Coordinates of C-alpha atoms in Angstrom, one line a residue:
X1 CA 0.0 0.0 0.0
X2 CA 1.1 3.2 -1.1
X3 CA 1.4 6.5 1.1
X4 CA -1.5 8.5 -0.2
X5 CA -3.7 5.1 -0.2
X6 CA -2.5 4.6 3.7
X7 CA -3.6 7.5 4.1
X8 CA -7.2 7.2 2.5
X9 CA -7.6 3.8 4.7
X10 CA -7.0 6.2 7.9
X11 CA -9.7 8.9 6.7
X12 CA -11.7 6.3 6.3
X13 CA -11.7 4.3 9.5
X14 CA -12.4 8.0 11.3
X15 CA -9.0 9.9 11.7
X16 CA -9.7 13.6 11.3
X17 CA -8.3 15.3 8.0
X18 CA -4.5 16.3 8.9
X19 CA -4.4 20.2 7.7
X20 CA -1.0 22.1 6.9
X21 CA -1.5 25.9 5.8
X22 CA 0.9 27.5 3.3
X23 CA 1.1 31.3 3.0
X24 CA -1.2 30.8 6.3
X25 CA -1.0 34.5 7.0
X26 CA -3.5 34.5 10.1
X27 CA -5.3 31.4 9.4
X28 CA -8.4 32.2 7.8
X29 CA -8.5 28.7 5.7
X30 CA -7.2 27.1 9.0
X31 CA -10.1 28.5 10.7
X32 CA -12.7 27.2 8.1
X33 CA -11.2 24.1 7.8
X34 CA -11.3 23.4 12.1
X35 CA -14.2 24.3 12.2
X36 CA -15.4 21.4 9.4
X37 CA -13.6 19.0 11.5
X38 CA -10.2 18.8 10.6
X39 CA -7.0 19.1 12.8
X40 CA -4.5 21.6 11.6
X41 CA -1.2 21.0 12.3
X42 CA 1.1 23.9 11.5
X43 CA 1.2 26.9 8.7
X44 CA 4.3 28.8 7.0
X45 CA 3.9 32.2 7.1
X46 CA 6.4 34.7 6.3
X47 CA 4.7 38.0 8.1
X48 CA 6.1 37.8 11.7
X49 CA 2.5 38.6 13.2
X50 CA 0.5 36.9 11.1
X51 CA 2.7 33.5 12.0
X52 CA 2.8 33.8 15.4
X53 CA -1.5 34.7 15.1
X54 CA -2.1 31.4 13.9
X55 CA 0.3 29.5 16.5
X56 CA -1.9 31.0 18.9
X57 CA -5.1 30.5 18.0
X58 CA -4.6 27.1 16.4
X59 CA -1.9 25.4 19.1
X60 CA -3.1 27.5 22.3
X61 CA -2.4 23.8 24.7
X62 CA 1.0 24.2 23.5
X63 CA 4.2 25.2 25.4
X64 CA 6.1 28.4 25.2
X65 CA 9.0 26.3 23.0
X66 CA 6.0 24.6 20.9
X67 CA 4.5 28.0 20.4
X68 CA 7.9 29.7 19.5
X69 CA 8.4 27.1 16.8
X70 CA 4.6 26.9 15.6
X71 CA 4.9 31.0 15.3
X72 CA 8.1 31.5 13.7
X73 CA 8.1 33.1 10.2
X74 CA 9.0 31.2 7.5
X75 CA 9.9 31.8 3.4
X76 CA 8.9 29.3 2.2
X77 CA 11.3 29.4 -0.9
X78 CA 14.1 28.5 2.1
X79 CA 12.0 25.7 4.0
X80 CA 12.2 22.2 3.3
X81 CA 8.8 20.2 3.4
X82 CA 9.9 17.4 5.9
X83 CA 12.4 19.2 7.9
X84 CA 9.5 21.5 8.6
X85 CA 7.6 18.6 9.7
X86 CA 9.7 17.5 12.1
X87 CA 10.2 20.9 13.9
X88 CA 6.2 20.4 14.1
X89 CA 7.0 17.0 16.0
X90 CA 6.3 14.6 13.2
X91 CA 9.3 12.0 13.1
X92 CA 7.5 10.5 9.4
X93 CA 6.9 14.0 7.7
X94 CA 5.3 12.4 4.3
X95 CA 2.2 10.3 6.4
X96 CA 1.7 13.7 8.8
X97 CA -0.4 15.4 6.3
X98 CA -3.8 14.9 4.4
X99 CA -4.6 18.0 3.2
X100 CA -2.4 20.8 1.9
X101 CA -4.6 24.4 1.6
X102 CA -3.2 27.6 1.4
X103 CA -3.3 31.1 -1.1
X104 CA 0.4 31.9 -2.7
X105 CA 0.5 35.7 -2.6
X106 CA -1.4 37.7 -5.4
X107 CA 0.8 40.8 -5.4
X108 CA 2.1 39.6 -8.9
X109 CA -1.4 38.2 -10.6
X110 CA -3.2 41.5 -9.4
X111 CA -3.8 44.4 -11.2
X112 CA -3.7 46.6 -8.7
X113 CA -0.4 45.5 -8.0
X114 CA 1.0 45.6 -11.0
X115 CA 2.1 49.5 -11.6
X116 CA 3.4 49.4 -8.4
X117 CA 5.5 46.6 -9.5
X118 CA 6.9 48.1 -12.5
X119 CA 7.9 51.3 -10.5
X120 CA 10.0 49.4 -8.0
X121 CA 11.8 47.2 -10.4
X122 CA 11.9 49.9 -13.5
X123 CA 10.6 47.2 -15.8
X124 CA 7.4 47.4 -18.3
X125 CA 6.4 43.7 -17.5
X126 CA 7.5 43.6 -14.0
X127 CA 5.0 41.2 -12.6
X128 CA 5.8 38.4 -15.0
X129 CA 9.2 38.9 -13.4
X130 CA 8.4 39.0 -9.9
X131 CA 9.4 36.5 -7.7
X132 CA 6.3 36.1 -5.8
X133 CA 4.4 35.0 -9.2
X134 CA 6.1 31.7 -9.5
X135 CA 5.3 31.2 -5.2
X136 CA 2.8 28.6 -6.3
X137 CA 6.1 26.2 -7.8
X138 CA 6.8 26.2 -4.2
X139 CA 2.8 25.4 -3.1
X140 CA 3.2 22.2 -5.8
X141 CA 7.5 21.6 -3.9
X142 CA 5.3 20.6 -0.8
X143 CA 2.7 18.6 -2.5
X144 CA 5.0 16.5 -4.0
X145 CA 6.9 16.1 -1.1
X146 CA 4.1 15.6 1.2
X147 CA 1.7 13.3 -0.8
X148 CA -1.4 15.5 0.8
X149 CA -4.9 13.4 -0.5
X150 CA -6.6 16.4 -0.9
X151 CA -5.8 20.1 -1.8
X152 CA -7.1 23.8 -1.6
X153 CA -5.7 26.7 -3.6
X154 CA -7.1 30.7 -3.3
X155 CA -5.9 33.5 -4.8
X156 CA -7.3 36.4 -6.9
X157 CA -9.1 35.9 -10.1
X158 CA -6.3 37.5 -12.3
X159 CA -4.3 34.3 -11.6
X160 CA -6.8 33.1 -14.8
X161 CA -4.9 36.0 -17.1
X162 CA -1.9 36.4 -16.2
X163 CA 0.5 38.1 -18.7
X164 CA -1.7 36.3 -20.9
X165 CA -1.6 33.4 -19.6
X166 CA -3.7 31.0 -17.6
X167 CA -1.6 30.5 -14.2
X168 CA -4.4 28.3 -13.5
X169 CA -4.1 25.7 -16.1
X170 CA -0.4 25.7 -15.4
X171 CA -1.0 25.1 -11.9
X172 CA -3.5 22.3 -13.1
X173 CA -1.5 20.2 -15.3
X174 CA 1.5 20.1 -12.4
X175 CA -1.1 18.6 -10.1
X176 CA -2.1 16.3 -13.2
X177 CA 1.8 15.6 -13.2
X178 CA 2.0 14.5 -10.2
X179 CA -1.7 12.4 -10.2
X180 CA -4.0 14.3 -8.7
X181 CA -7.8 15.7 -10.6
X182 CA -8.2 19.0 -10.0
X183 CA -11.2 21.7 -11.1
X184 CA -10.8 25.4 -10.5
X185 CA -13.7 28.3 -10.2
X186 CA -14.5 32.0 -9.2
X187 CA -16.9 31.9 -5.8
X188 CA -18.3 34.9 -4.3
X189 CA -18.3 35.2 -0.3
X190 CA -21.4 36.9 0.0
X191 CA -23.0 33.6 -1.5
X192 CA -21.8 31.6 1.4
X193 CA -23.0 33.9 4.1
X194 CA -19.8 36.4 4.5
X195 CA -21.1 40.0 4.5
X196 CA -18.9 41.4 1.7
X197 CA -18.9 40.7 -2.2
X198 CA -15.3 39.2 -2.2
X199 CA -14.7 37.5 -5.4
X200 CA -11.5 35.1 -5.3
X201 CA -10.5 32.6 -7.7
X202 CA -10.6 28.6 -5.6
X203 CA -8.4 25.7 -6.8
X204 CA -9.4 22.1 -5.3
X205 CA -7.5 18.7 -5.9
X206 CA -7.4 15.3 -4.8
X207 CA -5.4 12.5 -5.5
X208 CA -6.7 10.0 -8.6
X209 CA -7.5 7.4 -6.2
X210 CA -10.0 9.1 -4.0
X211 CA -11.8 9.6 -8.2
X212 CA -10.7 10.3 -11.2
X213 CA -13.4 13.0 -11.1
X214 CA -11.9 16.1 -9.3
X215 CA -14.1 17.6 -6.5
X216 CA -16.7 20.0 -6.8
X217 CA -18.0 23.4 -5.3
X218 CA -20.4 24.1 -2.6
X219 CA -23.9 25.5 -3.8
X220 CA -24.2 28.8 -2.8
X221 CA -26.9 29.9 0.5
X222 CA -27.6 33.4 -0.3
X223 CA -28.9 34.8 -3.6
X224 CA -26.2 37.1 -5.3
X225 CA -27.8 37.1 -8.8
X226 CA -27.3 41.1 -9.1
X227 CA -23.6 41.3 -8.1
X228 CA -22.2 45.0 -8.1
X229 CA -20.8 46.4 -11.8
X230 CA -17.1 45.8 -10.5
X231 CA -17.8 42.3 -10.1
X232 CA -19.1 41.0 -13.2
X233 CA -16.0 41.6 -15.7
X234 CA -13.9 38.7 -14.1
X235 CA -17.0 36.3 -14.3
X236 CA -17.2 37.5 -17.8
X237 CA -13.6 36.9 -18.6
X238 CA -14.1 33.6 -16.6
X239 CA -16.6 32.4 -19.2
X240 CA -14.7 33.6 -22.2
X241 CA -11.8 31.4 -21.2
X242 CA -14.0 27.9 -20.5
X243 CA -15.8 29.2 -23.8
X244 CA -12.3 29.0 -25.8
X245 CA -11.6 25.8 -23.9
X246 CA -14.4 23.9 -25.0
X247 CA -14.5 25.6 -28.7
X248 CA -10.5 25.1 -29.3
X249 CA -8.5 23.5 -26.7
X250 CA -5.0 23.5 -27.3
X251 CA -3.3 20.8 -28.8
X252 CA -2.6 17.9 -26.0
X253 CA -4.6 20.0 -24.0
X254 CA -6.1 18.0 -21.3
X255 CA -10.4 17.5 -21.3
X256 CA -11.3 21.2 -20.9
X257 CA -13.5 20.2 -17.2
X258 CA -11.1 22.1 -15.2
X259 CA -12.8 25.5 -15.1
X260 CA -16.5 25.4 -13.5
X261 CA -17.9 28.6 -14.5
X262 CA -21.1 27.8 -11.7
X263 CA -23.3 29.7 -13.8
X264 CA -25.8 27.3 -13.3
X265 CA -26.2 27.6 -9.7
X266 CA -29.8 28.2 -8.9
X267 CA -30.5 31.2 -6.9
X268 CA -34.1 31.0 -6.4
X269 CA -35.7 30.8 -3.4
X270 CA -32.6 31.7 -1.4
X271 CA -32.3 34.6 1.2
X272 CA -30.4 37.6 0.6
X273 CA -27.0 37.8 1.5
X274 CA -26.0 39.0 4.9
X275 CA -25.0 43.1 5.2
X276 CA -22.8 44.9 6.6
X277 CA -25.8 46.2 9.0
X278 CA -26.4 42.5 10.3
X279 CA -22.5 41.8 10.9
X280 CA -22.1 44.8 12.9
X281 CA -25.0 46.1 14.4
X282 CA -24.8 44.4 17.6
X283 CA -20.8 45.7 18.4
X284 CA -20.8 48.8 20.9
X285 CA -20.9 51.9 19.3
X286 CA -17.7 54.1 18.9
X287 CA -17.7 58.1 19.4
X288 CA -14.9 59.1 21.8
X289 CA -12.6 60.5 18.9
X290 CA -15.6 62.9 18.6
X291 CA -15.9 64.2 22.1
X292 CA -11.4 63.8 23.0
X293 CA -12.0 60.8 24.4
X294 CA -9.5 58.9 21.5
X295 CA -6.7 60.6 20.6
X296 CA -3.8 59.9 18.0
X297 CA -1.2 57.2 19.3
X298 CA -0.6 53.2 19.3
X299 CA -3.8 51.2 19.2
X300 CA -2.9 48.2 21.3
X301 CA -5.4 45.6 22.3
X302 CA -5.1 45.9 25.8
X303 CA -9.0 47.1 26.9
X304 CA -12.0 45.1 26.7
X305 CA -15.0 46.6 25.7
X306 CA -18.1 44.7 27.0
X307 CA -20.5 44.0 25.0
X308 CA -23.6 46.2 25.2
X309 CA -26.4 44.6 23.6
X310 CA -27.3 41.4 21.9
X311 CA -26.8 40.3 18.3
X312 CA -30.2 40.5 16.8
X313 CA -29.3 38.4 13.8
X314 CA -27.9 35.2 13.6
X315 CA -24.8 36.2 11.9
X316 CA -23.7 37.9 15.1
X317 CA -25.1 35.5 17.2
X318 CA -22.8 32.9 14.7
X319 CA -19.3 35.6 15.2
X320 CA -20.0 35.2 19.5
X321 CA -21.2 32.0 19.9
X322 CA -21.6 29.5 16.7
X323 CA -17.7 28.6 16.2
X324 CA -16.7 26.0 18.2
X325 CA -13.4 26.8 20.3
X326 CA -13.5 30.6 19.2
X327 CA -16.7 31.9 21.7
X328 CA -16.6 35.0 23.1
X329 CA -19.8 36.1 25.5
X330 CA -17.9 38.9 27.4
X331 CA -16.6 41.9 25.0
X332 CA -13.5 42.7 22.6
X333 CA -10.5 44.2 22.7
X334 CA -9.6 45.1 19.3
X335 CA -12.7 47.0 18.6
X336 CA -10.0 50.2 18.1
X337 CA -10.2 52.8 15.3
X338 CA -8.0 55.1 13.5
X339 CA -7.4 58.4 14.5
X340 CA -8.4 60.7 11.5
X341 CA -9.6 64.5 13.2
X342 CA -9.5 66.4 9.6
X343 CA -12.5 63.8 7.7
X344 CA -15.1 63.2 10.8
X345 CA -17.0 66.1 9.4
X346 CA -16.9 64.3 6.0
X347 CA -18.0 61.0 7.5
X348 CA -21.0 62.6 8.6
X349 CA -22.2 63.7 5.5
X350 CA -21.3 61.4 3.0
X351 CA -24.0 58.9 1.9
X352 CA -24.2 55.4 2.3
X353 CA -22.3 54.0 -1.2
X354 CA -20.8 57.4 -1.6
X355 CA -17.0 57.2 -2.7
X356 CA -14.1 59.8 -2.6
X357 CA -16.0 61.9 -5.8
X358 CA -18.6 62.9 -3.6
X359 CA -16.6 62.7 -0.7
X360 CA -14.4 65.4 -1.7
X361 CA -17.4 67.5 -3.0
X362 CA -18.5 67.4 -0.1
X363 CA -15.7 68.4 1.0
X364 CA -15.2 71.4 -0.9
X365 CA -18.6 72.5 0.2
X366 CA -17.9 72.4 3.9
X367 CA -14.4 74.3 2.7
X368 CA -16.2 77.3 0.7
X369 CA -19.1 77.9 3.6
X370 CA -16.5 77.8 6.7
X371 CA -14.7 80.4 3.7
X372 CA -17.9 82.7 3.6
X373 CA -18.0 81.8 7.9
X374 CA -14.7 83.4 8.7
X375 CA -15.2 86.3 5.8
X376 CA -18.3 87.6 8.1
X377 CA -16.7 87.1 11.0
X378 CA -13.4 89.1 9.7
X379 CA -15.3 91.5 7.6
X380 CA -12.9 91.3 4.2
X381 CA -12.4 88.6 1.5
X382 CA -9.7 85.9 2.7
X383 CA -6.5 86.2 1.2
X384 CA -4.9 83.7 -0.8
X385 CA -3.1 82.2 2.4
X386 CA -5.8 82.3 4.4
X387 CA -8.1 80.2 1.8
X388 CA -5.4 77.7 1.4
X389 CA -5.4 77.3 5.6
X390 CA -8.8 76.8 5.6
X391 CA -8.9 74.1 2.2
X392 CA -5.6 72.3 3.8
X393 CA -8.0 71.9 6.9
X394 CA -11.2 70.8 5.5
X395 CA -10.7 69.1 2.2
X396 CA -8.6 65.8 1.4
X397 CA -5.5 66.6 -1.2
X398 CA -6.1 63.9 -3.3
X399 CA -7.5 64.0 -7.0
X400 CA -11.2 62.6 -7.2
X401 CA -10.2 62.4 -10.7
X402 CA -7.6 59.8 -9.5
X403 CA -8.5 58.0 -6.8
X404 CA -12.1 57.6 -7.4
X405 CA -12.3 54.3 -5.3
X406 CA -10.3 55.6 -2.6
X407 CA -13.1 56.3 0.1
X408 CA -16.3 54.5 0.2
X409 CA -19.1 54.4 2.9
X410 CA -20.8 51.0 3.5
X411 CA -24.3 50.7 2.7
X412 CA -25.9 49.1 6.0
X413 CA -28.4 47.2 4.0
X414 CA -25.7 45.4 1.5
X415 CA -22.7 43.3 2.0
X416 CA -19.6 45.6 2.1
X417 CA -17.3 45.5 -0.9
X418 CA -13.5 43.4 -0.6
X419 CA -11.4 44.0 2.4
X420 CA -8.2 44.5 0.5
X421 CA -4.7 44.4 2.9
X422 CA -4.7 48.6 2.7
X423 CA -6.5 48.1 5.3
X424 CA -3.1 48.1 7.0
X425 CA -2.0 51.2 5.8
X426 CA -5.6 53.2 5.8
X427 CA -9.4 52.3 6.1
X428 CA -11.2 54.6 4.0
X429 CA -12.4 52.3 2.1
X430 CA -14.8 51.0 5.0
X431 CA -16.1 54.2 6.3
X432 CA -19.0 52.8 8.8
X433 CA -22.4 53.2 7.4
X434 CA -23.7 55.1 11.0
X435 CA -23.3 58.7 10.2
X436 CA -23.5 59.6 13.9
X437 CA -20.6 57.8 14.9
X438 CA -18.7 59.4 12.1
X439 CA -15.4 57.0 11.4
X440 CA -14.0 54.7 9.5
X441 CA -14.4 50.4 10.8
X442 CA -12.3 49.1 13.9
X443 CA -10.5 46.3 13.8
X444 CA -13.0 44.3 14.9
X445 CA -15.8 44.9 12.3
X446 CA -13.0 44.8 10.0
X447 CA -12.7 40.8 11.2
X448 CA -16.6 40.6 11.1
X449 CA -17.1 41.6 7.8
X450 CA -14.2 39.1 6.7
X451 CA -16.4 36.3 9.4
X452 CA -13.5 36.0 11.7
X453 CA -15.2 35.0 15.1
X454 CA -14.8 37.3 17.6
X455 CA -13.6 34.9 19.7
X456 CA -10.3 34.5 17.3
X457 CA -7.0 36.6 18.5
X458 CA -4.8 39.4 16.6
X459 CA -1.4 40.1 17.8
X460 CA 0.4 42.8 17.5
X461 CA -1.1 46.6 17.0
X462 CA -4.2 47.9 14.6
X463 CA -2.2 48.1 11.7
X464 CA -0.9 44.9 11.3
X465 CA -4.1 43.5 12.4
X466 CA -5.8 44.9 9.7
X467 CA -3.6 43.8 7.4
X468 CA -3.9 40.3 8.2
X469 CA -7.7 40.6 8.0
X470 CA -7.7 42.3 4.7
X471 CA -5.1 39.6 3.3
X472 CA -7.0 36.5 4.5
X473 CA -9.5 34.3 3.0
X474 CA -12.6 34.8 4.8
X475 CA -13.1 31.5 7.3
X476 CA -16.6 31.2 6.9
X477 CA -16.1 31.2 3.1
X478 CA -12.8 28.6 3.7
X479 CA -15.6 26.6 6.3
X480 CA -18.2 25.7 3.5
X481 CA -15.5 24.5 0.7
X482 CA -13.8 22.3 3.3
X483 CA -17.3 21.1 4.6
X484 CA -18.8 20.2 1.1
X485 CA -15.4 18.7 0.5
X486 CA -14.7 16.3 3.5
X487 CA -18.4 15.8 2.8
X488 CA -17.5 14.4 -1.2
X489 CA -13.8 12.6 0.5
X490 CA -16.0 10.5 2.8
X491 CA -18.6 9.7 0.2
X492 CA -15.5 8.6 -2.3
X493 CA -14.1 6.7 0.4
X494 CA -16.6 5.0 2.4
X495 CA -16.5 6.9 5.3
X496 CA -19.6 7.4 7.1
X497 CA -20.9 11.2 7.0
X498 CA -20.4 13.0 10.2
X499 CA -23.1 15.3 10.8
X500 CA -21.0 18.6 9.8
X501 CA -20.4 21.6 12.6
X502 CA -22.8 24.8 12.3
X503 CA -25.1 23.8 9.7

């Protein structure tokens, strides 16, 4: 008996799924997949707080050496699959794992990223040069070294064009290489219950002799059939690529059933998806940075704020109470904002969906009226200095012409749009949807809206926290593809179906 068909044997006479997270950052697939049953055994993570966030929520019995190796950042590119292993305690690396998940960083395959890119490295097609876009030959290193039975892949849906070409299918045919079925889609969050509209392109795998039919998706639970504008260009390109597939595959081309567009999921008589409104409106309200109370300096978690009412829907009923091990029934203490006097005004009186356009016109109106304000009180025209003092004060510097997505202001009754890791450097693009509290989202709601429990545990200060958050794959999201595939793993094996965790 081979390794991987030892392995099946053991899955099926009960043993728990054996999970080891690459590019872990905080553990948001980790999270999703413990919850669904599995045991997760270890993550490489370069970030330094991100790696030692997932040693301690996912190894908290351990010692204080245990914890120092489970938290120590890694590069992957330096670490060798079994010698990692057995720092984690396992003395036969290649039978410690089952399932190998994990998102290679999308820096590279992003267009966002990709100007930024060419500016640091003063090349025109920088991020087909960047290091980080060939990550996932290191994501394939461990799977061949490992022998997982099963595998996840996540990343961002320009991974399916990138430079041209289909990372994907590449991806694909080295999992094919080394004998394992794989199918690939785009899945929104907000169909799975997360409340934001974060589109990510999902990669799943097992080896040939679970099937030779690679695993599918979970059907969606909330109806997303109007996604925002922004959304629907990479589910169009999505469908032009299985359309050239199937049409004109290349020559030696494998069948073309690796892309599943899941255009023919059926959205009737499904609820709407969860908002922003029902992930946060149970968390105490914020409003000391309008009255002195919060001031500019370090935002350490080191308070806990009770909580002060209870979740009237059962999403934040689900973020306290539903997610076993991560409960929390007595308050939070990252629920900590930044620090941003000049914009409060602005907060106010932007509307909910407005983005930095209006922002700034608004802006400019406050600007021109405290103008005419000081004119009567001074009885003259300002001067040119003057005018400038007052427009430096009131209204943000940047272009609207330029930055049109900059700022945005959730919509209470609709998911909120992707948490994106800026989060770590700013949060306009969150601005909370309550006028009256006049702010951008804590770190906390920033975790809610990406379904982090709020019983799950962020080290270090707000800004790395938010990165983290921003950077993860949302664990509700990661909970329902693990679920739906342990589900398909026992059914192809002859396990018997536990009844899954949380629905």
């Amino acid at each position: 008996m081979n390794i991987v068909s030892e392995k099946i044997a053991q899955l099926a006479n009960g043993r728990a799924p054996r999970v080891l997270d690459l590019f872990s950052g905080c553990g948001g697939i980790s999270l999703g997949f413990h919850r669904a049953g599995a045991e997760i055994i270890g993550g490489v993570e370069f970030n330094t707080h991100a790696a030692k966030a997932h040693a301690e929520n996912f190894h908290r019995k351990a010692t204080n050496e245990e914890q120092a190796v489970f938290g120590r950042s890694r590069d992957i590119r330096e670490t060798d699959p079994h010698d990692l292993l057995r720092e984690f305690g396992h003395l036969d690396p290649i039978r410690a794992v089952d399932f190998i998940v994990g998102g290679p960083p999308c820096q590279a395959y992003a267009r966002v990223g990709r100007a930024k890119l060419r500016e640091v490295l003063e090349h025109p097609q920088a991020f087909k040069v960047d290091e980080r876009g060939s990550l996932f030959e290191h994501y394939l290193r461990f799977v061949a070294a490992l022998r997982p039975v099963a595998l996840l892949m996540e990343n961002v849906p320009d991974i399916l064009s990138y430079g041209g070409d289909n990372v994907a299918e590449v991806i694909a045919d080295g999992l094919e290489a080394l004998g394992y079925s794989a199918r690939y889609t785009l899945l929104n969050a907000a169909a799975y219950g997360v409340p934001q509209t974060r589109e990510r392109f999902y990669l799943l795998a097992w080896d040939s002799k679970v099937s030779a039919e690679p695993p599918t998706f979970p059907q969606p639970k909330h109806n997303l059939d109007a996604l925002p504008i922004g959304y629907r260009g990479t589910r169009a390109a999505a469908r032009r690529l299985e359309e050239q597939q199937r049409v004109a595959p290349l020559p030696g081309s494998p069948p073309p059933n690796r892309y599943d567009s899941c255009e023919y999921f059926d959205w009737d008589n499904l609820p709407d998806p969860v908002s922003a409104g029902d992930a946060l409106q149970d968390l105490p309200t914020i409003t000391g940075h309008l009255t002195g109370e919060i001031g500019r300096g370090a935002r350490r978690f080191d308070t806990t704020v009770p909580y002060d009412k209870a979740p009237s829907h059962p999403y934040g009923r689900l973020m306290r109470e539903g997610w076993p091990s991560f409960g929390n029934h007595v308050g939070i203490r990252d629920h900590v904002i930044r620090w941003l006097p000049r914009d409060y005004a602005i907060f106010r009186e932007m509307s909910p969906g407005d983005q930095y356009p209006e922002a700034h016109a608004k802006a400019v109106q406050m600007r021109d009226r405290a103008a005419k304000a000081r004119e009567r009180e001074l009885a003259r025209p300002l001067d040119r200095n003057e005018f400038a003092d007052i427009t430096k004060r009131i209204v943000p510097p940047y272009d609207p012409g330029k930055f049109p997505n900059k700022w945005r202001k959730l919509e209470a009754d609709a998911p909120a749009r992707t948490l994106m890791a800026h989060l770590g450097k700013d949060s306009y693009s969150h601005i909370h949807y309550d006028s009256k509290q006049a702010r951008t989202i804590s770190v906390r709601e920033a975790a809610r809206l990406q379904s982090f429990p709020d019983g799950f545990v962020f080290c270090g200060t707000m800004n790395p926290a938010f990165k983290m958050i921003g950077n993860a794959v949302p664990p509700l999201m990661s909970y329902e593809i693990a679920n739906h595939l342990i589900a398909q793993l026992n059914r192809a094996i002859g396990r018997p179906l536990r009844e899954a965790v949380g629905g």
